[in-house]
Amino acid sequence: MSNATGASPLYIRIHASDNVAIVANDGGLKAGAEFPDGLRLVDNVPQGHKVALVDLAEGDAIRRYDVVIGYAQKALPRGSWVHERVMLMPVAPELDGLPIATVRPPALPSLEGYTFEGYRNADGSVGTRNILAITQTVQCVAGVTEFAVQRIKSELLPKYPNVDDVVALEHTYGCGVAIDAPDAIVPIRTLRNISLNPNFGGEVMVVSLGCEKLQPERLLPPGSIPIADQRGGTVPDAALDVVCLQDDAHVGFMSMIDSVMRQAEEHLVRLNARKRETVPASELVVGVQCGGSDAFSGVTANPAVGFCTDLLVRAGATVMFSETTEVRDGIDQLTSRASTPEVAEAMIREMAWYDAYLKKGLVDRSANTTPGNKKGGLSNIVEKAMGSIVKSGSAPISGVLAPGEKATQKGLIYTATPASDFICGTLQLAAGINLHVFTTGRGTPYGLAEVPVIKVATRSELARRWHDLMDVNAGRIADGEASIEDVGWELFRLMLEVASGRRKTWAEHWKLHNALVLFNPAPVT
Ligand code: CA
């Protein structure tokens, strides 16, 4: 590959059997542009969009990533712009008869000696930040909690310099919902498990209204919060720390605020005593996802993340990939990579559940792909999925989590979530991530208050314009300045720096925090 920013026309073909490639040049190319191999464009083609490498007849399969991503709706001569309006989308692969645990990739050599400075918790997990999180049972208390959080930040936090932040876990659940519906388990366990995220040090405190459906004991039943015992093990903590706003004891608003602040200070004292210690890289729990994707996502950033995923798995860490609608079309690749038939069956179960969920809402998988995706050259969900899956690298998939479940094992885990950036991030927080990696081609300022988010740009042009929002520029791969392996290693090393608190991500620097968005597939009343 030559420099994409230079004048010389350049396309990127992923696989030797592909009959389309994407135009790499900034700003795209005009009709008449000629590539070094003699291919001449017959249409103007925007950057990241596909060009036909051969004459395609009506009905011909269009191949990218060595996969059929669509069929030509009309004859498309060599050099034509191939976009979503001239393509028919293939049907989704059936969930029956899939290859089950058929691929046995050679075991990757283990990666020893990499460490970071983290906060070891009583339950054995490790935090990368030291944050007081205030759990809420219901949206009704959000305003009061936020008022208290502002006071805690200005009056208490300066006294506890080891504590990074105070975060209210605000959400819209808790009342006005069918809490006994079978699917209500998803938002409830999501909230519970977020409260137990390793970055919060097991210091769970709850603000409750009093009359809500999601009572504190239902959210965090006795025994759900592990605390350290004297002998270094853990015991269940029976006493849940709850401030209830409707308590008779509260007379006036300030009584509530004082109560929240008093409770918060008890937790701040203990959090402030936490010390970073050297821990192996195997304690990283990394969630990867993409958002605002373009055709470069699957060429630069996502393959680099995939290489880094393999490094993390080799180091004994946990990596989660998600976004059900963005991997559904590659389900055969995933079930074949499952480490056991049980893992493959669990993946199929999650896909089937999601198919039914979409069907109930009278949509199908084509509901994914945004106008921005299409503008960036991604014609449909099949093409998007092939570029998304590569974030998972090549390691065997050793576990599957249903939405809101918490990971209890290491290795590469499929964590079933919608592709929505906020819902995916929220569910990965519940699954126990202590670091989040986010790739983007169109550009998004996404960030979370609860864990550091490392953002990876797919194109150098975006990395230049958003120089103080993007942490890694994977566009250098398309520019010919770095290999996928180079950027993968750079990301791995950056993760250890960020996890250790030695580096802040740009989203942390600017305090860019998106909302927690719970996935609630159950009815609202
Ligand atoms: Ca996403």
CSV table of N, CA and C and ligand atoms in Angstrom, one decimal, residues 289-292 323 326 418-422 424 438, ligand 1:
chain,number,residue,atom,x,y,z
A,289,GLN,N,-15.5,-2.6,21.2
A,289,GLN,CA,-16.6,-2.4,20.3
A,289,GLN,C,-16.3,-1.3,19.3
A,290,CYS,N,-17.2,-1.1,18.3
A,290,CYS,CA,-17.0,-0.1,17.3
A,290,CYS,C,-18.3,0.8,17.2
A,291,GLY,N,-18.1,2.0,16.7
A,291,GLY,CA,-19.2,2.8,16.5
A,291,GLY,C,-18.9,3.9,15.5
A,292,GLY,N,-19.9,4.4,14.7
A,292,GLY,CA,-19.6,5.3,13.6
A,292,GLY,C,-18.6,4.7,12.7
A,323,GLU,N,-22.0,-6.9,20.3
A,323,GLU,CA,-22.7,-6.3,19.1
A,323,GLU,C,-23.3,-7.4,18.3
A,326,GLU,N,-24.0,-7.2,14.6
A,326,GLU,CA,-22.9,-6.9,13.8
A,326,GLU,C,-22.0,-8.2,13.7
A,418,PRO,N,-26.8,-5.7,22.2
A,418,PRO,CA,-27.1,-4.9,21.0
A,418,PRO,C,-25.8,-4.2,20.6
A,419,ALA,N,-25.9,-3.7,19.3
A,419,ALA,CA,-24.7,-2.9,18.8
A,419,ALA,C,-24.7,-1.5,19.2
A,420,SER,N,-25.9,-1.0,19.7
A,420,SER,CA,-26.0,0.4,20.2
A,420,SER,C,-24.8,0.7,21.1
A,421,ASP,N,-24.0,1.8,20.8
A,421,ASP,CA,-22.8,2.0,21.5
A,421,ASP,C,-23.0,2.1,23.0
A,422,PHE,N,-24.1,2.8,23.4
A,422,PHE,CA,-24.3,3.0,24.9
A,422,PHE,C,-24.8,1.8,25.6
A,424,CYS,N,-24.3,-1.3,24.5
A,424,CYS,CA,-23.1,-2.3,24.5
A,424,CYS,C,-22.2,-1.9,25.6
A,438,PHE,N,-12.6,1.4,21.7
A,438,PHE,CA,-13.6,1.8,20.8
A,438,PHE,C,-13.0,2.2,19.5
B,1,CA,CA,-21.4,-0.2,18.6
